[in-house]
XYZ file of C-alpha atoms in Angstrom:
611
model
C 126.512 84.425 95.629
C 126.953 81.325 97.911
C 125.339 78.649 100.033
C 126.766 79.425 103.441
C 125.922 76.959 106.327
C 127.370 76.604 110.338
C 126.228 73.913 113.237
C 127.318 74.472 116.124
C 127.079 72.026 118.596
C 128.453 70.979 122.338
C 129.070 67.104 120.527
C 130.282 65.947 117.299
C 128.604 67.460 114.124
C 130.296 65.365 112.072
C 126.723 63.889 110.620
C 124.889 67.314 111.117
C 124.164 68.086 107.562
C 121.618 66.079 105.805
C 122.053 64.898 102.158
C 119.559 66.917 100.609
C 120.493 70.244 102.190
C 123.616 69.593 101.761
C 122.984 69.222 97.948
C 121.055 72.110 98.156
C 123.935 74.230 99.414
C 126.256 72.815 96.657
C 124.044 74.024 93.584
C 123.807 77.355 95.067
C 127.752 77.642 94.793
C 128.844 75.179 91.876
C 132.546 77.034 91.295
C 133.741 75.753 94.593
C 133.209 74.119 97.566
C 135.163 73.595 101.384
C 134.353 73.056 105.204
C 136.414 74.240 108.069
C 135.263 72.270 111.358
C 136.738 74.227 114.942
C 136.707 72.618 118.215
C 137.220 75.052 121.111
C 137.693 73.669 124.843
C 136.553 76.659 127.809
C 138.642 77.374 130.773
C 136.379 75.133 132.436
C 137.516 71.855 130.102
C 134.318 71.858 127.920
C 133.724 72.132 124.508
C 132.020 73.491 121.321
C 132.173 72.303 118.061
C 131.411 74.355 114.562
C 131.218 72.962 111.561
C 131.528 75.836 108.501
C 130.316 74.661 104.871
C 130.385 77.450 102.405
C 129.528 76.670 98.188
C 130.718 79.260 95.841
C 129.338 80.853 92.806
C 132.546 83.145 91.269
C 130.829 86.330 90.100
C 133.746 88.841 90.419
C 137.306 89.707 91.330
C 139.548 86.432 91.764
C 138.177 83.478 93.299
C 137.947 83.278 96.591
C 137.142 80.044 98.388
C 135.250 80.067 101.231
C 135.090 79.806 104.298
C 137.398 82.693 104.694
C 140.407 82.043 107.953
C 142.329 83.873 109.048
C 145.665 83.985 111.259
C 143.715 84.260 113.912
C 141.261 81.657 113.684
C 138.345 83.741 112.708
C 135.991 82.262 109.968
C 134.023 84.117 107.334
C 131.389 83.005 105.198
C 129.426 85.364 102.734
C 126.353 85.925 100.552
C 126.450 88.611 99.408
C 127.576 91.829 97.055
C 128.864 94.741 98.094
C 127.671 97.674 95.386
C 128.818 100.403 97.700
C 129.812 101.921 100.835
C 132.825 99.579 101.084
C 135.409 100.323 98.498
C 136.065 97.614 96.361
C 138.204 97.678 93.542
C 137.298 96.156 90.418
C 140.100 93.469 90.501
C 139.603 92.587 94.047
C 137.017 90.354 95.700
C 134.336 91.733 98.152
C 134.447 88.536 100.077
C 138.197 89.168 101.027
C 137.650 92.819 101.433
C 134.668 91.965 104.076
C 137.269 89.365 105.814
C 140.090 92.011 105.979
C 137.755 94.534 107.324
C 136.129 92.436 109.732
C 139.647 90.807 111.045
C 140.504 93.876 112.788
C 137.240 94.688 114.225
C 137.637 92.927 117.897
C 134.749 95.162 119.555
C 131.047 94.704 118.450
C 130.911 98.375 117.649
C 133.796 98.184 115.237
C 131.917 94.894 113.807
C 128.680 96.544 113.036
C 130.375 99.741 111.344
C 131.578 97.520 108.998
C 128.358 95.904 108.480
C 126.480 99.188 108.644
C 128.625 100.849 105.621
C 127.641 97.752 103.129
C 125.706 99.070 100.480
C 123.952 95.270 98.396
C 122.261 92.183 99.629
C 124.002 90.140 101.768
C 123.850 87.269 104.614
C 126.730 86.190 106.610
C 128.174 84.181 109.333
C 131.692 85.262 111.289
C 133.457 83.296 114.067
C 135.209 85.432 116.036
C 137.517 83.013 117.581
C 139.022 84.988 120.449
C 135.787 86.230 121.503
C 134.166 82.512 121.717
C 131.136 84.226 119.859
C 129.505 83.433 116.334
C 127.705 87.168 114.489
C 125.422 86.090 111.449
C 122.258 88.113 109.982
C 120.812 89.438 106.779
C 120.755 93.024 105.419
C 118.280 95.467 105.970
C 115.547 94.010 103.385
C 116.620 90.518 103.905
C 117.778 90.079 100.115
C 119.516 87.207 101.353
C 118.234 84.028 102.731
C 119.499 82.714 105.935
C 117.745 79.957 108.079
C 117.860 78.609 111.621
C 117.360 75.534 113.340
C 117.490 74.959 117.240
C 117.696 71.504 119.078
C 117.243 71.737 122.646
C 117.569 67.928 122.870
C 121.128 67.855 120.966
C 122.073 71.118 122.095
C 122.541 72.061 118.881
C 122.002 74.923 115.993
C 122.053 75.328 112.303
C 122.708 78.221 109.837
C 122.092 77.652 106.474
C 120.631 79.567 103.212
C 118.272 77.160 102.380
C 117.276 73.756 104.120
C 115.404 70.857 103.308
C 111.658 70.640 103.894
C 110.941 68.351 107.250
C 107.809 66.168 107.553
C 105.631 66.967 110.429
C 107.332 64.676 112.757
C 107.859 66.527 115.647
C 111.542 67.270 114.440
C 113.212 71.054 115.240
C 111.542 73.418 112.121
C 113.358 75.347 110.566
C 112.366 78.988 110.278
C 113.835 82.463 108.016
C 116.187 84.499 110.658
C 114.491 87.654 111.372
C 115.592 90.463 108.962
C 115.906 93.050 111.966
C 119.572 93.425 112.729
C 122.576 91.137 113.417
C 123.330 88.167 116.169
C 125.965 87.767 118.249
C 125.789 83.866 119.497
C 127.923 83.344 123.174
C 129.758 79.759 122.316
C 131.217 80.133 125.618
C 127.797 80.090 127.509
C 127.114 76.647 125.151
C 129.892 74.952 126.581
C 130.054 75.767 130.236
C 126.363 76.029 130.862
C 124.203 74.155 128.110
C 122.368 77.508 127.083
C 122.266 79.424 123.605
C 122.096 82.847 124.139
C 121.718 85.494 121.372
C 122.218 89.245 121.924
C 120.532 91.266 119.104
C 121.933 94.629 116.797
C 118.900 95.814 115.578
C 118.687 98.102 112.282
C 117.782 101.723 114.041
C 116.862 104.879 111.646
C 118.475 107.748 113.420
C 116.604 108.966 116.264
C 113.618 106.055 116.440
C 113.526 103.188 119.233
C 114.931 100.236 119.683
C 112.627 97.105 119.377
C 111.273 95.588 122.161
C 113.398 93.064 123.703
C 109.848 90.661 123.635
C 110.006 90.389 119.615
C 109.066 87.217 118.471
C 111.748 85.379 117.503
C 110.398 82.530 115.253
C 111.568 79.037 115.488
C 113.846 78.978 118.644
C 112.294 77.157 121.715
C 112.568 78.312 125.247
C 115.979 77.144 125.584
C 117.263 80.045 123.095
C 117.534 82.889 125.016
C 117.355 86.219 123.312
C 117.465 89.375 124.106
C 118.468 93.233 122.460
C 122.182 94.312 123.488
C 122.289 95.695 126.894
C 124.870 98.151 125.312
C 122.735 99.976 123.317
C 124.772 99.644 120.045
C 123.016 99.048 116.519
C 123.389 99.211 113.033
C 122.630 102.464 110.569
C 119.462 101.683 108.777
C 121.087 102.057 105.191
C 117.811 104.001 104.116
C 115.622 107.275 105.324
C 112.254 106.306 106.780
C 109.606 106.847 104.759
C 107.809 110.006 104.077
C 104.551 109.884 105.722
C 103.071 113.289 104.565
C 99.176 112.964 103.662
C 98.779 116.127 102.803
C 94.953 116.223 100.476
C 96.166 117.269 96.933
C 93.413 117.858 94.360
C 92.879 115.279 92.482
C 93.715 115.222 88.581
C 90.306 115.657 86.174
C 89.515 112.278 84.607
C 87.920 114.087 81.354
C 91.308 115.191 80.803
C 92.493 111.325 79.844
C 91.590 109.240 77.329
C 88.403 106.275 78.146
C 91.440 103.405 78.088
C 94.681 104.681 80.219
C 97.218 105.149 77.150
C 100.743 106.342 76.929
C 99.703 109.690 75.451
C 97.860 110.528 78.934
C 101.209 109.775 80.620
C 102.089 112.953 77.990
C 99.805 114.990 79.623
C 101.422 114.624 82.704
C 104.973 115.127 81.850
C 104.087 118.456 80.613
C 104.487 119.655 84.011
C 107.912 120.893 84.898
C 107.968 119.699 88.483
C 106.988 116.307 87.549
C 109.398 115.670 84.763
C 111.945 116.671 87.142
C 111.154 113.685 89.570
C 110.828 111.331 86.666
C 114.320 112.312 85.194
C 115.083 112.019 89.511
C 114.336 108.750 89.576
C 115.368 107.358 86.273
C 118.945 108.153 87.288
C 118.780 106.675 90.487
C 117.413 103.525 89.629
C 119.530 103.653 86.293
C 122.614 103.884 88.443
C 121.465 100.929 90.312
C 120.786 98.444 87.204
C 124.433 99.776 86.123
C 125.997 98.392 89.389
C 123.969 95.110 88.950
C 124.956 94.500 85.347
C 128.702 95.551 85.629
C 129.438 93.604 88.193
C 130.125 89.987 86.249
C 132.960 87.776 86.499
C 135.810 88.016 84.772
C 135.178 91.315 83.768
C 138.751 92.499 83.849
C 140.567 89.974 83.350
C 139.331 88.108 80.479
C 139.322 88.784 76.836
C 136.755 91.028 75.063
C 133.511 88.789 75.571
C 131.923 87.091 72.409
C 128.687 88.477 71.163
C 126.726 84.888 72.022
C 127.726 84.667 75.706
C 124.780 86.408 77.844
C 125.774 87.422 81.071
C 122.269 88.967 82.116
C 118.668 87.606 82.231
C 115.466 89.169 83.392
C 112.121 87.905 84.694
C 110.007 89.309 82.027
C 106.289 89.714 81.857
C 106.460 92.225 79.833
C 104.314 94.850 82.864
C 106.173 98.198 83.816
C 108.345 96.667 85.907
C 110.621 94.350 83.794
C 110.064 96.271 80.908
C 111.641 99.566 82.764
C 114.476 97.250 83.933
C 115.616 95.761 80.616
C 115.238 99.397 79.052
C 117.874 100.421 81.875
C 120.109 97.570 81.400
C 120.042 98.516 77.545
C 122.307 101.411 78.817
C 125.086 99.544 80.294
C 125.306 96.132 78.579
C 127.890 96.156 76.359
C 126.618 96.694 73.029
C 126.765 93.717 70.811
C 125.837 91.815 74.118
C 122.360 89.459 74.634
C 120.190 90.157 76.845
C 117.806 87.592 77.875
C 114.097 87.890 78.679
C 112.523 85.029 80.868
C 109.136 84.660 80.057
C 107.209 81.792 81.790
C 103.780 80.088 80.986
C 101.865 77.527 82.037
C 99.959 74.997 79.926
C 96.202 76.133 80.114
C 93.829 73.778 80.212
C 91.802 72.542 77.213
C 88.296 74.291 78.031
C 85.088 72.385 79.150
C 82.911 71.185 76.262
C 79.699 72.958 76.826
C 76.941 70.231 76.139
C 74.437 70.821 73.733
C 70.777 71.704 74.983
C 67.762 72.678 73.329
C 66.641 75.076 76.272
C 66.638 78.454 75.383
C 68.394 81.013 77.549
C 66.010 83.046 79.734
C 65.932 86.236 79.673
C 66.929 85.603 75.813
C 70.003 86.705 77.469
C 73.708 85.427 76.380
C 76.580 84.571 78.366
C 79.398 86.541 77.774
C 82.728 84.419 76.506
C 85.752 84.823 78.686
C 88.775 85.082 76.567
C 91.116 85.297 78.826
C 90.564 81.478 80.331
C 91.301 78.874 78.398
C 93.690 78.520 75.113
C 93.812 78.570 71.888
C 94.221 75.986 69.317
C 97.252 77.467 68.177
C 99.136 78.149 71.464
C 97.979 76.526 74.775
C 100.631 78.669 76.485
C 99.250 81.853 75.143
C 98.962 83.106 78.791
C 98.382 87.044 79.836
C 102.015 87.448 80.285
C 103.277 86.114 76.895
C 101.063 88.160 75.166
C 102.424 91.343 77.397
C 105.567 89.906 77.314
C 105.482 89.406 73.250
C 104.635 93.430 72.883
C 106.867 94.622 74.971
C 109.448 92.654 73.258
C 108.765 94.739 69.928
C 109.105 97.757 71.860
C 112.507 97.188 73.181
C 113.346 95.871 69.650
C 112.073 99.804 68.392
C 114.275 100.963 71.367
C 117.543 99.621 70.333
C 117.184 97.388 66.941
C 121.066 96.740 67.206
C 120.691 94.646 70.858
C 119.783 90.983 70.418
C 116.638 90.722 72.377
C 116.138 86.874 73.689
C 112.914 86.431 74.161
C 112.553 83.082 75.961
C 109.480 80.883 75.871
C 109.418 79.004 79.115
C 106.419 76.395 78.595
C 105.819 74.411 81.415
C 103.034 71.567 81.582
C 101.275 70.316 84.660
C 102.820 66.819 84.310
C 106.335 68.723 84.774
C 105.156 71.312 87.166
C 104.188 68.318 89.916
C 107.526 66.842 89.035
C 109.441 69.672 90.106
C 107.787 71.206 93.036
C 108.628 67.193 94.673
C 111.796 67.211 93.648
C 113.192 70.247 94.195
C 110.827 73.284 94.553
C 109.055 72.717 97.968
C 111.771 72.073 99.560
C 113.321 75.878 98.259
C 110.166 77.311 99.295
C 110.271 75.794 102.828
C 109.892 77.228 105.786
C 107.331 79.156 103.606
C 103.801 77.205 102.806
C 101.195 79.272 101.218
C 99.144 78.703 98.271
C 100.674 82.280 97.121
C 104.388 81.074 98.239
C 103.762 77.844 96.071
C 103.057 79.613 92.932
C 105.239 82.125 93.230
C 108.010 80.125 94.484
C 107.362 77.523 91.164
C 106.395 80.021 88.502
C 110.116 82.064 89.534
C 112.029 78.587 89.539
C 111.487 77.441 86.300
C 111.596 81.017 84.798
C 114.692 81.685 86.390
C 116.089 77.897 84.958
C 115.779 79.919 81.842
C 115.233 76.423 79.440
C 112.688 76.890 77.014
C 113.005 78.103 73.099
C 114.211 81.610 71.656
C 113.591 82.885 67.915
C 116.248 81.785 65.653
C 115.435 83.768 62.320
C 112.368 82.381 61.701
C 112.420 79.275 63.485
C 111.902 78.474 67.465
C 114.514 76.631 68.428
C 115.040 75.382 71.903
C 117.435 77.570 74.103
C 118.656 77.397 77.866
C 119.708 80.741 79.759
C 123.121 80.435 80.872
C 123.196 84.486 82.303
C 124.335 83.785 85.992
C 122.345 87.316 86.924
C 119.007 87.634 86.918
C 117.316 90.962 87.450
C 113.789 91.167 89.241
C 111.156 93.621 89.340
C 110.614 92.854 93.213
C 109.965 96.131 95.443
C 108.632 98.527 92.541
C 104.859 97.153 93.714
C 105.859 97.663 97.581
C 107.144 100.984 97.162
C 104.966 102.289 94.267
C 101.479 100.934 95.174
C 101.426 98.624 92.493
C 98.984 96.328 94.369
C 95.150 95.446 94.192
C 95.023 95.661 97.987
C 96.881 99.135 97.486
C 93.667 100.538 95.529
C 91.292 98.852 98.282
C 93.289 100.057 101.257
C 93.127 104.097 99.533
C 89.444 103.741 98.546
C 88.249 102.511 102.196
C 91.079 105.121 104.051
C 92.868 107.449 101.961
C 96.120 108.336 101.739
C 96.955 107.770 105.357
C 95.855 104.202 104.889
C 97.625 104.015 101.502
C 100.303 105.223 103.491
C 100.336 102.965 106.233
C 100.360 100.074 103.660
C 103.310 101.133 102.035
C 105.254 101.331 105.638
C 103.527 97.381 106.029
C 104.979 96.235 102.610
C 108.567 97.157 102.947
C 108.778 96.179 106.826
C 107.720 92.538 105.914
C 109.460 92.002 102.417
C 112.298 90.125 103.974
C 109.620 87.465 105.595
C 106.998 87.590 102.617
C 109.254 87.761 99.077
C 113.365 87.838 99.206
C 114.466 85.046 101.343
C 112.257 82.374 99.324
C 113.180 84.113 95.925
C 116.697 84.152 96.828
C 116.382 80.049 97.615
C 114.660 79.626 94.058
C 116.882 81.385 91.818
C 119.942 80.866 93.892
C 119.120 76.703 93.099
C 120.232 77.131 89.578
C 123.613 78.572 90.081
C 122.303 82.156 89.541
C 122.358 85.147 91.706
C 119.208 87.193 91.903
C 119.294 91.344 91.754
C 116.683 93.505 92.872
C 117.295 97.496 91.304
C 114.301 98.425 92.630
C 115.586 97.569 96.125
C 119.104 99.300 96.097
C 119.648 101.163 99.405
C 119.962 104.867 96.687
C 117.022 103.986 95.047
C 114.358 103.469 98.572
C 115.936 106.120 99.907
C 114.818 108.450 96.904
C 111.612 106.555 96.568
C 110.798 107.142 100.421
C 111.591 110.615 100.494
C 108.668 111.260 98.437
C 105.250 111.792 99.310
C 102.865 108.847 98.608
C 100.829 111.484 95.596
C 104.357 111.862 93.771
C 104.559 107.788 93.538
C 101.303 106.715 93.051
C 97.552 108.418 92.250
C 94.998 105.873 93.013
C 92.191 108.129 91.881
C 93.524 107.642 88.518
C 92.525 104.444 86.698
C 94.063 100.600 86.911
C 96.924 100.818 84.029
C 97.826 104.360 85.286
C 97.574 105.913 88.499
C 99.354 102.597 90.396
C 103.313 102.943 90.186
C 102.807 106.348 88.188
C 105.523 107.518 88.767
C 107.354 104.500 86.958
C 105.039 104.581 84.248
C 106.250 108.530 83.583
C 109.809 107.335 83.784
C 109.398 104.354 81.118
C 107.355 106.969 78.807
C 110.458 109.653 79.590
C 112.388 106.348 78.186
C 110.187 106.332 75.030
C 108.470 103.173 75.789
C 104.871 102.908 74.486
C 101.798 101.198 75.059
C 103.907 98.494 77.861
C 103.754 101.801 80.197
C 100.204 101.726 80.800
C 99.669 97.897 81.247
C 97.978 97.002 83.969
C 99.611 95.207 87.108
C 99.082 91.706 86.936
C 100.471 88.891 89.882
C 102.708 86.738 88.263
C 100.926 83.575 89.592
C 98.066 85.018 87.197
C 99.296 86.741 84.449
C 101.702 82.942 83.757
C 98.238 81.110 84.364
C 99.814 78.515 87.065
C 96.736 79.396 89.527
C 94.428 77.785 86.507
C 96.047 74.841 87.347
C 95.323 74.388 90.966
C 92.283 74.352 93.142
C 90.495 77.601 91.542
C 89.062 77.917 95.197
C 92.338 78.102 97.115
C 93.052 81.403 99.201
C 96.392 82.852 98.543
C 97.467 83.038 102.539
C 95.926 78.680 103.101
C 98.170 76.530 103.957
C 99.347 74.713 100.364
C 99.121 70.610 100.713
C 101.513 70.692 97.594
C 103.960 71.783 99.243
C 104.486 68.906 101.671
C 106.232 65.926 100.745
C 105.735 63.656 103.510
């Protein structure tokens, strides 16, 4: 992974990067850092200027410093990983592979095959020098983040993966590229005429339409002009559009479960040959997909058997289906004798109100039911909903494999340190985003994925820092699976064609909603972040089923959302963790206690600006 930036510019850039995104950039890439600057003078004795600033974080093959130049001039910077499609050998580098491959492609077609056979997340920036144009975009999902700023006034524009938050001055905003194809910038038509143009290479499934040309194109003004290829060329949509068969299936008796959704019901339902089948389906699919995530590490080859103590992999862990299922799957493939660590996160709950005494008796003779599941206890104020989850699944994977070393790692975080961190560094790693639901998301995944808290030592906690560079996330299982409240709503009020047209929502605005802002928050501590449940094999085997084989809503909270992954983690022999209900992870790790209890998730979040 990397911190990739470009400016390109008709004057000097020499001053173009601010201080703070610039330090931003660096701690994305710590292992190395360089910047190429070009100046190219038109036929017509003007000029552009680019300025290329790439950070590097060495996660396999041999270094590579970036940017990437070549003998003819052409610069390539890249964020990503390539887990297929491309061949890439386990002693080579995927960022020179991608700059070899891409160094004879002249033609836009020939670029975008080579872009279209990339299998892993990715962003990326190319100066084709010849052609006086600049290509950059994000994968299909967006797994990447990549940002733009336009400035009509200094006819000028920025690339970067992650910015700096700017004050409501008036200043250009900055704003997440548009996860819907690849852009071809014309330097040429900077120079000589003043104007940016873009020309767009949308992502196509075979056989739909093209985009319309009138897409909103966030955060370019008027003097951006940009429009879909005239040539009609695209890129292969790495995944098969989703199954959108509602055909009415009979629903499943609910006398046949237990009252409380438990993993023996899950039993029940693998008795049928047809659905153990899928389940064994997709645990090898998404299997295979942890294995490519977890394999690929630095130094693999080259270095000397790996001590037991170093930990190469971390996971978010809240101990729900979804990082439970992961760390199961990544039991298979570590290296036994290997760590793994799980990152569990909680916030300091609030010492409850003192009720004050009254001599009034209740009417109604009626009592108020306590709530539990509010405030903490004396003997662990960070005794959140997702420790406790987290805490039992732990002994679970423990059953699972009692040879693995299981980190569990208490991440405690208090109020006082919370507001320290979102000024310092957090909001501006969230920005361009700004919701109430991007702020606690955005902080409860930073200092989770910072991995510093305190692990068991024998008996004793002692305090412990994560130094895994990879961190695996449950992200997509909920989009794909129907793991949501909403999801229940939306099939209640409109069935499964609603359900369904949810679903086709979720994935289409992933890029814009989740992986660019998680990508800026994990990517801030040096660490890449990996999302299994969103490997190209894995949606493609996910979308090819019909909505009743993922998900039955008619079943109860704890079981019929994400069903099918439930089956697979019971097929696993995982226990009671299969049938735990979903819970957001601004909830279940308490940080939306400690906030304005009256906040909507989608308001704009006052925290989050610094100025």
């Amino acid at each position: 992974m990397c911190g990739i930036c470009c400016v390109v510019s008709t004057s000097s850039v020499c001053s173009a990067l601010e201080t703070r995104a610039y330090e931003n950039l660096r701690k994305r890439g710590p292992c190395y850092s360089q910047e190429i600057r070009k100046t190219m003078t038109t036929n017509k004795d003007l000029s552009y200027h680019c300025l290329f600033s790439a950070h590097v974080l060495h996660m396999r093959g041999p270094m590579t410093p970036q940017p990437v130049e070549d003998d003819s001039g052409n610069v390539f910077l890249w964020n990503g990983e390539v887990f297929g499609g491309l061949p890439v050998g386990q002693e080579e580098n995927d960022t020179h592979v991608l700059a070899q491959h891409l160094s004879h492609s002249q033609l836009p077609d020939e670029v975008l095959s080579v872009l279209s056979r990339v299998r892993g997340p990715w962003a990326f920036i190319y100066y084709q020098a010849a052609q006086n144009c600049l290509w950059f975009g994000r994968d299909f999902f967006g797994r990447r983040s990549l940002l733009w700023q336009c400035s009509p006034e200094q006819r000028l524009m920025v690339l970067s993966s992650v910015a700096t938050a700017v004050p409501c001055t008036g200043d250009p905003q900055w704003q997440e590229v548009p996860a819907v194809g690849v852009y071809r910038m014309n330097l040429r038509a900077l120079a000589e005429l003043g104007s940016l143009t873009l020309e767009v290479y949308p992502w196509i499934h075979t056989g739909d339409v093209p985009p319309p040309a009138s897409h909103k194109w966030e955060g370019l003004s008027s003097w951006a002009s940009v429009t879909m290829n005239d040539s009609g060329l695209f890129l292969c949509a790495p995944v098969c559009p989703l199954n959108r068969e509602v055909t009415e299936i009979c629903p499943l008796p609910l006398d046949a479960f237990s009252p409380q959704p438990s993993a023996e019901d899950l039993d029940t339902l693998l008795q049928c040959g047809e659905k153990r089948k899928t389940v064994n389906q997709l645990i090898e699919v998404l299997s295979e997909a942890v294995r490519r995530r977890v394999q690929c590490l630095p130094g693999e080859t080259a270095a000397p058997p790996p001590s037991d103590e170093e930990v190469d992999i971390a996971i978010l862990f809240s101990g729900g289906i979804d990082s439970v299922i992961l760390a199961a799957l990544a039991d298979r493939h570590v290296p036994v004798g290997k760590t793994i660590d799980l990152l569990n996160v909680a916030f300091k709950l609030q010492e409850p109100k003192k009720q004050k005494e009254t001599s009034k008796k209740p009417k109604g003779n009626k009592l108020k039911p306590v709530d539990t599941d509010t405030g903490p206890t004396e003997s662990d104020a960070f005794g959140v909903p997702d420790r406790i989850t987290g805490r039992a699944s732990l002994k679970e994977l423990q059953a699972l494999n009692p040879d693995r070393r299981w980190n569990f790692v208490e991440i405690n975080v208090t109020r006082e340190e919370l507001q320290e961190m979102r000024l310092k560094s957090i909001s501006h790693l969230v920005y361009p985003l700004e919701t109430v639901l991007d702020d606690s998301i955005g902080c409860a995944v930073w200092f989770a994925a910072r991995g510093v808290g305190t692990a068991a030592e024998g008996t004793e906690q002692k305090a412990y820092a994560s130094a895994a560079k990879v961190v695996l996330t449950g992200i997509g299982a909920d989009e794909q699976l129907a793991g949501y409240s909403r999801h229940r709503v939306r099939y209640n009020t409109a069935g499964l064609d609603g359900l369904v047209q949810e679903l086709v929502m979720e994935l289409g605005r992933i890029s814009s909603r989740n992986l660019g802002r998680d990508d800026r928050i994990i990517g801030d501590h040096g660490k890449e972040a990996r999302f299994p449940f969103l490997d190209e094999d894995v949606v493609s085997f996910l979308n090819g089923l019909p909505v009743w084989e993922k998900a039955d809503l008619s079943l109860p909270r704890g079981l019929g959302e994400k069903l099918l992954l439930r089956l697979a983690a019971r097929e696993l022999g995982l226990g009671p963790s299969t049938t735990f209900p979903k819970r957001a992870m601004q909830f279940g790790s308490r940080i939306a206690k400690l906030e304005n209890g009256r906040e909507r998730a989608s308001d704009k979040c006052n925290r989050l600006h610094t100025a």
